[in-house]
């Protein structure tokens, strides 16, 4: 889903292992508890996203906007 507009989406608990989210807009998305391991989130927008409890192991966050994202 490269370049997908998923802003404001409820993806809590989603299994996004190895997902191609290059350049995706995930601003204000609920990704709480999502599994993003090995996902490619390079150049994605995660501004204000809720990533609490998400698995970000080995995901690519190069040039990803994480401004005001909730990570704890």
mmCIF file with all atom_site columns, N, CA and C in Angstrom:
data_model
loop_
_atom_site.group_PDB
_atom_site.id
_atom_site.type_symbol
_atom_site.label_atom_id
_atom_site.label_alt_id
_atom_site.label_comp_id
_atom_site.label_asym_id
_atom_site.label_entity_id
_atom_site.label_seq_id
_atom_site.pdbx_PDB_ins_code
_atom_site.Cartn_x
_atom_site.Cartn_y
_atom_site.Cartn_z
_atom_site.occupancy
_atom_site.B_iso_or_equiv
_atom_site.pdbx_formal_charge
_atom_site.auth_seq_id
_atom_site.auth_comp_id
_atom_site.auth_asym_id
_atom_site.auth_atom_id
_atom_site.pdbx_PDB_model_num
ATOM 1   N N  . UNK A 1 1  ? 0.818  -1.183 0.000  1.00 0.00 ? 1  UNK A N  1
ATOM 2   C CA . UNK A 1 1  ? 0.000  0.000  0.000  1.00 0.00 ? 1  UNK A CA 1
ATOM 3   C C  . UNK A 1 1  ? 0.873  1.263  0.000  1.00 0.00 ? 1  UNK A C  1
ATOM 4   N N  . UNK A 1 2  ? 1.880  1.313  -0.840 1.00 0.00 ? 2  UNK A N  1
ATOM 5   C CA . UNK A 1 2  ? 2.731  2.505  -0.895 1.00 0.00 ? 2  UNK A CA 1
ATOM 6   C C  . UNK A 1 2  ? 1.909  3.754  -1.201 1.00 0.00 ? 2  UNK A C  1
ATOM 7   N N  . UNK A 1 3  ? 2.159  4.814  -0.445 1.00 0.00 ? 3  UNK A N  1
ATOM 8   C CA . UNK A 1 3  ? 1.483  6.087  -0.674 1.00 0.00 ? 3  UNK A CA 1
ATOM 9   C C  . UNK A 1 3  ? 0.028  6.122  -0.248 1.00 0.00 ? 3  UNK A C  1
ATOM 10  N N  . UNK A 1 4  ? -0.454 5.096  0.429  1.00 0.00 ? 4  UNK A N  1
ATOM 11  C CA . UNK A 1 4  ? -1.865 5.026  0.833  1.00 0.00 ? 4  UNK A CA 1
ATOM 12  C C  . UNK A 1 4  ? -2.216 6.128  1.827  1.00 0.00 ? 4  UNK A C  1
ATOM 13  N N  . UNK A 1 5  ? -3.432 6.631  1.730  1.00 0.00 ? 5  UNK A N  1
ATOM 14  C CA . UNK A 1 5  ? -3.918 7.611  2.694  1.00 0.00 ? 5  UNK A CA 1
ATOM 15  C C  . UNK A 1 5  ? -4.761 6.877  3.731  1.00 0.00 ? 5  UNK A C  1
ATOM 16  N N  . UNK A 1 6  ? -4.142 6.610  4.873  1.00 0.00 ? 6  UNK A N  1
ATOM 17  C CA . UNK A 1 6  ? -4.810 5.907  5.968  1.00 0.00 ? 6  UNK A CA 1
ATOM 18  C C  . UNK A 1 6  ? -4.942 6.814  7.181  1.00 0.00 ? 6  UNK A C  1
ATOM 19  N N  . UNK A 1 7  ? -4.923 8.113  6.955  1.00 0.00 ? 7  UNK A N  1
ATOM 20  C CA . UNK A 1 7  ? -4.990 9.052  8.068  1.00 0.00 ? 7  UNK A CA 1
ATOM 21  C C  . UNK A 1 7  ? -6.299 8.871  8.828  1.00 0.00 ? 7  UNK A C  1
ATOM 22  N N  . UNK A 1 8  ? -6.176 8.878  10.148 1.00 0.00 ? 8  UNK A N  1
ATOM 23  C CA . UNK A 1 8  ? -7.338 8.734  11.014 1.00 0.00 ? 8  UNK A CA 1
ATOM 24  C C  . UNK A 1 8  ? -7.905 7.329  11.090 1.00 0.00 ? 8  UNK A C  1
ATOM 25  N N  . UNK A 1 9  ? -7.285 6.369  10.443 1.00 0.00 ? 9  UNK A N  1
ATOM 26  C CA . UNK A 1 9  ? -7.798 4.991  10.425 1.00 0.00 ? 9  UNK A CA 1
ATOM 27  C C  . UNK A 1 9  ? -7.617 4.296  11.772 1.00 0.00 ? 9  UNK A C  1
ATOM 28  N N  . UNK A 1 10 ? -8.527 3.382  12.070 1.00 0.00 ? 10 UNK A N  1
ATOM 29  C CA . UNK A 1 10 ? -8.398 2.555  13.264 1.00 0.00 ? 10 UNK A CA 1
ATOM 30  C C  . UNK A 1 10 ? -7.776 1.232  12.845 1.00 0.00 ? 10 UNK A C  1
ATOM 31  N N  . UNK A 1 11 ? -6.472 1.105  13.094 1.00 0.00 ? 11 UNK A N  1
ATOM 32  C CA . UNK A 1 11 ? -5.731 -0.109 12.757 1.00 0.00 ? 11 UNK A CA 1
ATOM 33  C C  . UNK A 1 11 ? -5.198 -0.774 14.021 1.00 0.00 ? 11 UNK A C  1
ATOM 34  N N  . UNK A 1 12 ? -5.890 -0.555 15.131 1.00 0.00 ? 12 UNK A N  1
ATOM 35  C CA . UNK A 1 12 ? -5.429 -1.130 16.394 1.00 0.00 ? 12 UNK A CA 1
ATOM 36  C C  . UNK A 1 12 ? -5.414 -2.652 16.292 1.00 0.00 ? 12 UNK A C  1
ATOM 37  N N  . UNK A 1 13 ? -4.293 -3.234 16.709 1.00 0.00 ? 13 UNK A N  1
ATOM 38  C CA . UNK A 1 13 ? -4.133 -4.677 16.700 1.00 0.00 ? 13 UNK A CA 1
ATOM 39  C C  . UNK A 1 13 ? -3.920 -5.278 15.318 1.00 0.00 ? 13 UNK A C  1
ATOM 40  N N  . UNK A 1 14 ? -3.787 -4.450 14.303 1.00 0.00 ? 14 UNK A N  1
ATOM 41  C CA . UNK A 1 14 ? -3.621 -4.960 12.935 1.00 0.00 ? 14 UNK A CA 1
ATOM 42  C C  . UNK A 1 14 ? -2.307 -5.709 12.772 1.00 0.00 ? 14 UNK A C  1
ATOM 43  N N  . UNK A 1 15 ? -2.316 -6.735 11.948 1.00 0.00 ? 15 UNK A N  1
ATOM 44  C CA . UNK A 1 15 ? -1.121 -7.502 11.613 1.00 0.00 ? 15 UNK A CA 1
ATOM 45  C C  . UNK A 1 15 ? -0.568 -6.953 10.296 1.00 0.00 ? 15 UNK A C  1
ATOM 46  N N  . UNK A 1 16 ? 0.439  -6.095 10.408 1.00 0.00 ? 16 UNK A N  1
ATOM 47  C CA . UNK A 1 16 ? 1.028  -5.436 9.247  1.00 0.00 ? 16 UNK A CA 1
ATOM 48  C C  . UNK A 1 16 ? 2.488  -5.844 9.071  1.00 0.00 ? 16 UNK A C  1
ATOM 49  N N  . UNK A 1 17 ? 2.781  -7.085 9.400  1.00 0.00 ? 17 UNK A N  1
ATOM 50  C CA . UNK A 1 17 ? 4.137  -7.613 9.282  1.00 0.00 ? 17 UNK A CA 1
ATOM 51  C C  . UNK A 1 17 ? 4.572  -7.545 7.818  1.00 0.00 ? 17 UNK A C  1
ATOM 52  N N  . UNK A 1 18 ? 5.748  -6.967 7.592  1.00 0.00 ? 18 UNK A N  1
ATOM 53  C CA . UNK A 1 18 ? 6.336  -6.816 6.256  1.00 0.00 ? 18 UNK A CA 1
ATOM 54  C C  . UNK A 1 18 ? 5.498  -5.969 5.299  1.00 0.00 ? 18 UNK A C  1
ATOM 55  N N  . UNK A 1 19 ? 4.594  -5.159 5.830  1.00 0.00 ? 19 UNK A N  1
ATOM 56  C CA . UNK A 1 19 ? 3.763  -4.305 4.980  1.00 0.00 ? 19 UNK A CA 1
ATOM 57  C C  . UNK A 1 19 ? 4.605  -3.242 4.289  1.00 0.00 ? 19 UNK A C  1
ATOM 58  N N  . UNK A 1 20 ? 4.272  -2.934 3.058  1.00 0.00 ? 20 UNK A N  1
ATOM 59  C CA . UNK A 1 20 ? 4.927  -1.872 2.314  1.00 0.00 ? 20 UNK A CA 1
ATOM 60  C C  . UNK A 1 20 ? 4.080  -0.613 2.468  1.00 0.00 ? 20 UNK A C  1
ATOM 61  N N  . UNK A 1 21 ? 4.493  0.252  3.391  1.00 0.00 ? 21 UNK A N  1
ATOM 62  C CA . UNK A 1 21 ? 3.775  1.491  3.672  1.00 0.00 ? 21 UNK A CA 1
ATOM 63  C C  . UNK A 1 21 ? 4.650  2.702  3.357  1.00 0.00 ? 21 UNK A C  1
ATOM 64  N N  . UNK A 1 22 ? 5.500  2.565  2.354  1.00 0.00 ? 22 UNK A N  1
ATOM 65  C CA . UNK A 1 22 ? 6.389  3.654  1.944  1.00 0.00 ? 22 UNK A CA 1
ATOM 66  C C  . UNK A 1 22 ? 5.554  4.870  1.567  1.00 0.00 ? 22 UNK A C  1
ATOM 67  N N  . UNK A 1 23 ? 5.849  5.997  2.205  1.00 0.00 ? 23 UNK A N  1
ATOM 68  C CA . UNK A 1 23 ? 5.161  7.246  1.885  1.00 0.00 ? 23 UNK A CA 1
ATOM 69  C C  . UNK A 1 23 ? 3.703  7.301  2.282  1.00 0.00 ? 23 UNK A C  1
ATOM 70  N N  . UNK A 1 24 ? 3.241  6.330  3.069  1.00 0.00 ? 24 UNK A N  1
ATOM 71  C CA . UNK A 1 24 ? 1.831  6.309  3.477  1.00 0.00 ? 24 UNK A CA 1
ATOM 72  C C  . UNK A 1 24 ? 1.529  7.429  4.459  1.00 0.00 ? 24 UNK A C  1
ATOM 73  N N  . UNK A 1 25 ? 0.299  7.926  4.418  1.00 0.00 ? 25 UNK A N  1
ATOM 74  C CA . UNK A 1 25 ? -0.159 8.925  5.367  1.00 0.00 ? 25 UNK A CA 1
ATOM 75  C C  . UNK A 1 25 ? -0.948 8.214  6.461  1.00 0.00 ? 25 UNK A C  1
ATOM 76  N N  . UNK A 1 26 ? -0.320 8.100  7.635  1.00 0.00 ? 26 UNK A N  1
ATOM 77  C CA . UNK A 1 26 ? -0.945 7.462  8.792  1.00 0.00 ? 26 UNK A CA 1
ATOM 78  C C  . UNK A 1 26 ? -1.132 8.469  9.922  1.00 0.00 ? 26 UNK A C  1
ATOM 79  N N  . UNK A 1 27 ? -1.211 9.746  9.565  1.00 0.00 ? 27 UNK A N  1
ATOM 80  C CA . UNK A 1 27 ? -1.398 10.792 10.573 1.00 0.00 ? 27 UNK A CA 1
ATOM 81  C C  . UNK A 1 27 ? -2.695 10.540 11.337 1.00 0.00 ? 27 UNK A C  1
ATOM 82  N N  . UNK A 1 28 ? -2.637 10.691 12.637 1.00 0.00 ? 28 UNK A N  1
ATOM 83  C CA . UNK A 1 28 ? -3.796 10.532 13.527 1.00 0.00 ? 28 UNK A CA 1
ATOM 84  C C  . UNK A 1 28 ? -4.368 9.112  13.522 1.00 0.00 ? 28 UNK A C  1
ATOM 85  N N  . UNK A 1 29 ? -3.642 8.146  12.978 1.00 0.00 ? 29 UNK A N  1
ATOM 86  C CA . UNK A 1 29 ? -4.129 6.762  12.942 1.00 0.00 ? 29 UNK A CA 1
ATOM 87  C C  . UNK A 1 29 ? -3.964 6.092  14.303 1.00 0.00 ? 29 UNK A C  1
ATOM 88  N N  . UNK A 1 30 ? -4.860 5.173  14.591 1.00 0.00 ? 30 UNK A N  1
ATOM 89  C CA . UNK A 1 30 ? -4.770 4.363  15.802 1.00 0.00 ? 30 UNK A CA 1
ATOM 90  C C  . UNK A 1 30 ? -4.098 3.047  15.426 1.00 0.00 ? 30 UNK A C  1
ATOM 91  N N  . UNK A 1 31 ? -2.825 2.927  15.798 1.00 0.00 ? 31 UNK A N  1
ATOM 92  C CA . UNK A 1 31 ? -2.051 1.711  15.541 1.00 0.00 ? 31 UNK A CA 1
ATOM 93  C C  . UNK A 1 31 ? -1.684 1.025  16.854 1.00 0.00 ? 31 UNK A C  1
ATOM 94  N N  . UNK A 1 32 ? -2.473 1.283  17.863 1.00 0.00 ? 32 UNK A N  1
ATOM 95  C CA . UNK A 1 32 ? -2.194 0.737  19.183 1.00 0.00 ? 32 UNK A CA 1
ATOM 96  C C  . UNK A 1 32 ? -2.189 -0.788 19.142 1.00 0.00 ? 32 UNK A C  1
ATOM 97  N N  . UNK A 1 33 ? -1.067 -1.375 19.579 1.00 0.00 ? 33 UNK A N  1
ATOM 98  C CA . UNK A 1 33 ? -0.941 -2.822 19.628 1.00 0.00 ? 33 UNK A CA 1
ATOM 99  C C  . UNK A 1 33 ? -0.766 -3.482 18.267 1.00 0.00 ? 33 UNK A C  1
ATOM 100 N N  . UNK A 1 34 ? -0.572 -2.695 17.214 1.00 0.00 ? 34 UNK A N  1
ATOM 101 C CA . UNK A 1 34 ? -0.394 -3.262 15.871 1.00 0.00 ? 34 UNK A CA 1
ATOM 102 C C  . UNK A 1 34 ? 0.983  -3.921 15.756 1.00 0.00 ? 34 UNK A C  1
ATOM 103 N N  . UNK A 1 35 ? 1.082  -4.914 14.897 1.00 0.00 ? 35 UNK A N  1
ATOM 104 C CA . UNK A 1 35 ? 2.353  -5.581 14.642 1.00 0.00 ? 35 UNK A CA 1
ATOM 105 C C  . UNK A 1 35 ? 2.904  -5.049 13.319 1.00 0.00 ? 35 UNK A C  1
ATOM 106 N N  . UNK A 1 36 ? 3.904  -4.167 13.420 1.00 0.00 ? 36 UNK A N  1
ATOM 107 C CA . UNK A 1 36 ? 4.526  -3.549 12.252 1.00 0.00 ? 36 UNK A CA 1
ATOM 108 C C  . UNK A 1 36 ? 5.940  -4.080 12.045 1.00 0.00 ? 36 UNK A C  1
ATOM 109 N N  . UNK A 1 37 ? 6.250  -5.236 12.601 1.00 0.00 ? 37 UNK A N  1
ATOM 110 C CA . UNK A 1 37 ? 7.608  -5.749 12.476 1.00 0.00 ? 37 UNK A CA 1
ATOM 111 C C  . UNK A 1 37 ? 7.954  -5.974 11.003 1.00 0.00 ? 37 UNK A C  1
ATOM 112 N N  . UNK A 1 38 ? 9.159  -5.577 10.654 1.00 0.00 ? 38 UNK A N  1
ATOM 113 C CA . UNK A 1 38 ? 9.708  -5.674 9.300  1.00 0.00 ? 38 UNK A CA 1
ATOM 114 C C  . UNK A 1 38 ? 8.953  -4.834 8.266  1.00 0.00 ? 38 UNK A C  1
ATOM 115 N N  . UNK A 1 39 ? 8.034  -3.988 8.682  1.00 0.00 ? 39 UNK A N  1
ATOM 116 C CA . UNK A 1 39 ? 7.296  -3.131 7.741  1.00 0.00 ? 39 UNK A CA 1
ATOM 117 C C  . UNK A 1 39 ? 8.200  -2.019 7.220  1.00 0.00 ? 39 UNK A C  1
ATOM 118 N N  . UNK A 1 40 ? 7.951  -1.572 6.017  1.00 0.00 ? 40 UNK A N  1
ATOM 119 C CA . UNK A 1 40 ? 8.686  -0.450 5.438  1.00 0.00 ? 40 UNK A CA 1
ATOM 120 C C  . UNK A 1 40 ? 7.822  0.796  5.565  1.00 0.00 ? 40 UNK A C  1
ATOM 121 N N  . UNK A 1 41 ? 8.166  1.640  6.533  1.00 0.00 ? 41 UNK A N  1
ATOM 122 C CA . UNK A 1 41 ? 7.451  2.884  6.788  1.00 0.00 ? 41 UNK A CA 1
ATOM 123 C C  . UNK A 1 41 ? 8.291  4.095  6.377  1.00 0.00 ? 41 UNK A C  1
ATOM 124 N N  . UNK A 1 42 ? 9.271  3.876  5.522  1.00 0.00 ? 42 UNK A N  1
ATOM 125 C CA . UNK A 1 42 ? 10.122 4.993  5.130  1.00 0.00 ? 42 UNK A CA 1
ATOM 126 C C  . UNK A 1 42 ? 9.296  6.070  4.427  1.00 0.00 ? 42 UNK A C  1
ATOM 127 N N  . UNK A 1 43 ? 9.611  7.317  4.769  1.00 0.00 ? 43 UNK A N  1
ATOM 128 C CA . UNK A 1 43 ? 8.921  8.497  4.228  1.00 0.00 ? 43 UNK A CA 1
ATOM 129 C C  . UNK A 1 43 ? 7.438  8.566  4.580  1.00 0.00 ? 43 UNK A C  1
ATOM 130 N N  . UNK A 1 44 ? 6.994  7.770  5.547  1.00 0.00 ? 44 UNK A N  1
ATOM 131 C CA . UNK A 1 44 ? 5.587  7.790  5.952  1.00 0.00 ? 44 UNK A CA 1
ATOM 132 C C  . UNK A 1 44 ? 5.330  8.936  6.930  1.00 0.00 ? 44 UNK A C  1
ATOM 133 N N  . UNK A 1 45 ? 4.075  9.327  7.023  1.00 0.00 ? 45 UNK A N  1
ATOM 134 C CA . UNK A 1 45 ? 3.648  10.368 7.959  1.00 0.00 ? 45 UNK A CA 1
ATOM 135 C C  . UNK A 1 45 ? 2.871  9.705  9.089  1.00 0.00 ? 45 UNK A C  1
ATOM 136 N N  . UNK A 1 46 ? 3.480  9.688  10.281 1.00 0.00 ? 46 UNK A N  1
ATOM 137 C CA . UNK A 1 46 ? 2.835  9.115  11.462 1.00 0.00 ? 46 UNK A CA 1
ATOM 138 C C  . UNK A 1 46 ? 2.580  10.196 12.512 1.00 0.00 ? 46 UNK A C  1
ATOM 139 N N  . UNK A 1 47 ? 2.418  11.428 12.066 1.00 0.00 ? 47 UNK A N  1
ATOM 140 C CA . UNK A 1 47 ? 2.184  12.533 12.996 1.00 0.00 ? 47 UNK A CA 1
ATOM 141 C C  . UNK A 1 47 ? 0.909  12.269 13.798 1.00 0.00 ? 47 UNK A C  1
ATOM 142 N N  . UNK A 1 48 ? 1.021  12.411 15.112 1.00 0.00 ? 48 UNK A N  1
ATOM 143 C CA . UNK A 1 48 ? -0.090 12.222 16.058 1.00 0.00 ? 48 UNK A CA 1
ATOM 144 C C  . UNK A 1 48 ? -0.640 10.790 16.075 1.00 0.00 ? 48 UNK A C  1
ATOM 145 N N  . UNK A 1 49 ? 0.070  9.830  15.489 1.00 0.00 ? 49 UNK A N  1
ATOM 146 C CA . UNK A 1 49 ? -0.412 8.446  15.490 1.00 0.00 ? 49 UNK A CA 1
ATOM 147 C C  . UNK A 1 49 ? -0.238 7.827  16.876 1.00 0.00 ? 49 UNK A C  1
ATOM 148 N N  . UNK A 1 50 ? -1.140 6.935  17.222 1.00 0.00 ? 50 UNK A N  1
ATOM 149 C CA . UNK A 1 50 ? -1.064 6.215  18.492 1.00 0.00 ? 50 UNK A CA 1
ATOM 150 C C  . UNK A 1 50 ? -0.377 4.874  18.236 1.00 0.00 ? 50 UNK A C  1
ATOM 151 N N  . UNK A 1 51 ? 0.885  4.785  18.651 1.00 0.00 ? 51 UNK A N  1
ATOM 152 C CA . UNK A 1 51 ? 1.687  3.573  18.452 1.00 0.00 ? 51 UNK A CA 1
ATOM 153 C C  . UNK A 1 51 ? 1.960  2.858  19.773 1.00 0.00 ? 51 UNK A C  1
ATOM 154 N N  . UNK A 1 52 ? 1.200  3.186  20.807 1.00 0.00 ? 52 UNK A N  1
ATOM 155 C CA . UNK A 1 52 ? 1.427  2.559  22.108 1.00 0.00 ? 52 UNK A CA 1
ATOM 156 C C  . UNK A 1 52 ? 1.207  1.051  22.014 1.00 0.00 ? 52 UNK A C  1
ATOM 157 N N  . UNK A 1 53 ? 2.220  0.312  22.462 1.00 0.00 ? 53 UNK A N  1
ATOM 158 C CA . UNK A 1 53 ? 2.151  -1.140 22.460 1.00 0.00 ? 53 UNK A CA 1
ATOM 159 C C  . UNK A 1 53 ? 2.379  -1.778 21.103 1.00 0.00 ? 53 UNK A C  1
ATOM 160 N N  . UNK A 1 54 ? 2.671  -0.971 20.091 1.00 0.00 ? 54 UNK A N  1
ATOM 161 C CA . UNK A 1 54 ? 2.906  -1.520 18.746 1.00 0.00 ? 54 UNK A CA 1
ATOM 162 C C  . UNK A 1 54 ? 4.284  -2.178 18.675 1.00 0.00 ? 54 UNK A C  1
ATOM 163 N N  . UNK A 1 55 ? 4.387  -3.224 17.876 1.00 0.00 ? 55 UNK A N  1
ATOM 164 C CA . UNK A 1 55 ? 5.662  -3.893 17.645 1.00 0.00 ? 55 UNK A CA 1
ATOM 165 C C  . UNK A 1 55 ? 6.298  -3.243 16.423 1.00 0.00 ? 55 UNK A C  1
ATOM 166 N N  . UNK A 1 56 ? 7.399  -2.507 16.656 1.00 0.00 ? 56 UNK A N  1
ATOM 167 C CA . UNK A 1 56 ? 8.109  -1.822 15.577 1.00 0.00 ? 56 UNK A CA 1
ATOM 168 C C  . UNK A 1 56 ? 9.450  -2.493 15.283 1.00 0.00 ? 56 UNK A C  1
ATOM 169 N N  . UNK A 1 57 ? 9.608  -3.728 15.709 1.00 0.00 ? 57 UNK A N  1
ATOM 170 C CA . UNK A 1 57 ? 10.867 -4.439 15.542 1.00 0.00 ? 57 UNK A CA 1
ATOM 171 C C  . UNK A 1 57 ? 11.275 -4.570 14.077 1.00 0.00 ? 57 UNK A C  1
ATOM 172 N N  . UNK A 1 58 ? 12.494 -4.121 13.799 1.00 0.00 ? 58 UNK A N  1
ATOM 173 C CA . UNK A 1 58 ? 13.097 -4.234 12.469 1.00 0.00 ? 58 UNK A CA 1
ATOM 174 C C  . UNK A 1 58 ? 12.341 -3.498 11.369 1.00 0.00 ? 58 UNK A C  1
ATOM 175 N N  . UNK A 1 59 ? 11.435 -2.574 11.729 1.00 0.00 ? 59 UNK A N  1
ATOM 176 C CA . UNK A 1 59 ? 10.767 -1.821 10.669 1.00 0.00 ? 59 UNK A CA 1
ATOM 177 C C  . UNK A 1 59 ? 11.656 -0.669 10.208 1.00 0.00 ? 59 UNK A C  1
ATOM 178 N N  . UNK A 1 60 ? 11.452 -0.224 8.992  1.00 0.00 ? 60 UNK A N  1
ATOM 179 C CA . UNK A 1 60 ? 12.246 0.841  8.388  1.00 0.00 ? 60 UNK A CA 1
ATOM 180 C C  . UNK A 1 60 ? 11.532 2.163  8.638  1.00 0.00 ? 60 UNK A C  1
ATOM 181 N N  . UNK A 1 61 ? 12.162 3.020  9.456  1.00 0.00 ? 61 UNK A N  1
ATOM 182 C CA . UNK A 1 61 ? 11.578 4.321  9.795  1.00 0.00 ? 61 UNK A CA 1
ATOM 183 C C  . UNK A 1 61 ? 12.394 5.476  9.217  1.00 0.00 ? 61 UNK A C  1
ATOM 184 N N  . UNK A 1 62 ? 13.180 5.215  8.189  1.00 0.00 ? 62 UNK A N  1
ATOM 185 C CA . UNK A 1 62 ? 13.977 6.290  7.597  1.00 0.00 ? 62 UNK A CA 1
ATOM 186 C C  . UNK A 1 62 ? 13.078 7.388  7.040  1.00 0.00 ? 62 UNK A C  1
ATOM 187 N N  . UNK A 1 63 ? 13.393 8.619  7.453  1.00 0.00 ? 63 UNK A N  1
ATOM 188 C CA . UNK A 1 63 ? 12.678 9.821  7.002  1.00 0.00 ? 63 UNK A CA 1
ATOM 189 C C  . UNK A 1 63 ? 11.182 9.773  7.317  1.00 0.00 ? 63 UNK A C  1
ATOM 190 N N  . UNK A 1 64 ? 10.810 9.036  8.351  1.00 0.00 ? 64 UNK A N  1
ATOM 191 C CA . UNK A 1 64 ? 9.426  8.955  8.783  1.00 0.00 ? 64 UNK A CA 1
ATOM 192 C C  . UNK A 1 64 ? 9.112  10.072 9.758  1.00 0.00 ? 64 UNK A C  1
ATOM 193 N N  . UNK A 1 65 ? 7.987  10.735 9.584  1.00 0.00 ? 65 UNK A N  1
ATOM 194 C CA . UNK A 1 65 ? 7.567  11.799 10.496 1.00 0.00 ? 65 UNK A CA 1
ATOM 195 C C  . UNK A 1 65 ? 6.858  11.159 11.685 1.00 0.00 ? 65 UNK A C  1
ATOM 196 N N  . UNK A 1 66 ? 7.475  11.324 12.869 1.00 0.00 ? 66 UNK A N  1
ATOM 197 C CA . UNK A 1 66 ? 6.878  10.812 14.099 1.00 0.00 ? 66 UNK A CA 1
ATOM 198 C C  . UNK A 1 66 ? 6.534  11.941 15.068 1.00 0.00 ? 66 UNK A C  1
ATOM 199 N N  . UNK A 1 67 ? 6.366  13.159 14.550 1.00 0.00 ? 67 UNK A N  1
ATOM 200 C CA . UNK A 1 67 ? 6.053  14.306 15.398 1.00 0.00 ? 67 UNK A CA 1
ATOM 201 C C  . UNK A 1 67 ? 4.770  14.038 16.186 1.00 0.00 ? 67 UNK A C  1
ATOM 202 N N  . UNK A 1 68 ? 4.860  14.215 17.488 1.00 0.00 ? 68 UNK A N  1
ATOM 203 C CA . UNK A 1 68 ? 3.737  14.087 18.414 1.00 0.00 ? 68 UNK A CA 1
ATOM 204 C C  . UNK A 1 68 ? 3.082  12.704 18.417 1.00 0.00 ? 68 UNK A C  1
ATOM 205 N N  . UNK A 1 69 ? 3.765  11.696 17.859 1.00 0.00 ? 69 UNK A N  1
ATOM 206 C CA . UNK A 1 69 ? 3.250  10.324 17.922 1.00 0.00 ? 69 UNK A CA 1
ATOM 207 C C  . UNK A 1 69 ? 3.359  9.803  19.346 1.00 0.00 ? 69 UNK A C  1
ATOM 208 N N  . UNK A 1 70 ? 2.402  8.979  19.744 1.00 0.00 ? 70 UNK A N  1
ATOM 209 C CA . UNK A 1 70 ? 2.394  8.376  21.070 1.00 0.00 ? 70 UNK A CA 1
ATOM 210 C C  . UNK A 1 70 ? 3.097  7.028  20.982 1.00 0.00 ? 70 UNK A C  1
ATOM 211 N N  . UNK A 1 71 ? 4.243  6.932  21.672 1.00 0.00 ? 71 UNK A N  1
ATOM 212 C CA . UNK A 1 71 ? 5.062  5.726  21.559 1.00 0.00 ? 71 UNK A CA 1
ATOM 213 C C  . UNK A 1 71 ? 5.185  4.941  22.855 1.00 0.00 ? 71 UNK A C  1
ATOM 214 N N  . UNK A 1 72 ? 4.740  5.460  23.985 1.00 0.00 ? 72 UNK A N  1
ATOM 215 C CA . UNK A 1 72 ? 4.940  4.715  25.238 1.00 0.00 ? 72 UNK A CA 1
ATOM 216 C C  . UNK A 1 72 ? 3.753  3.878  25.614 1.00 0.00 ? 72 UNK A C  1
#
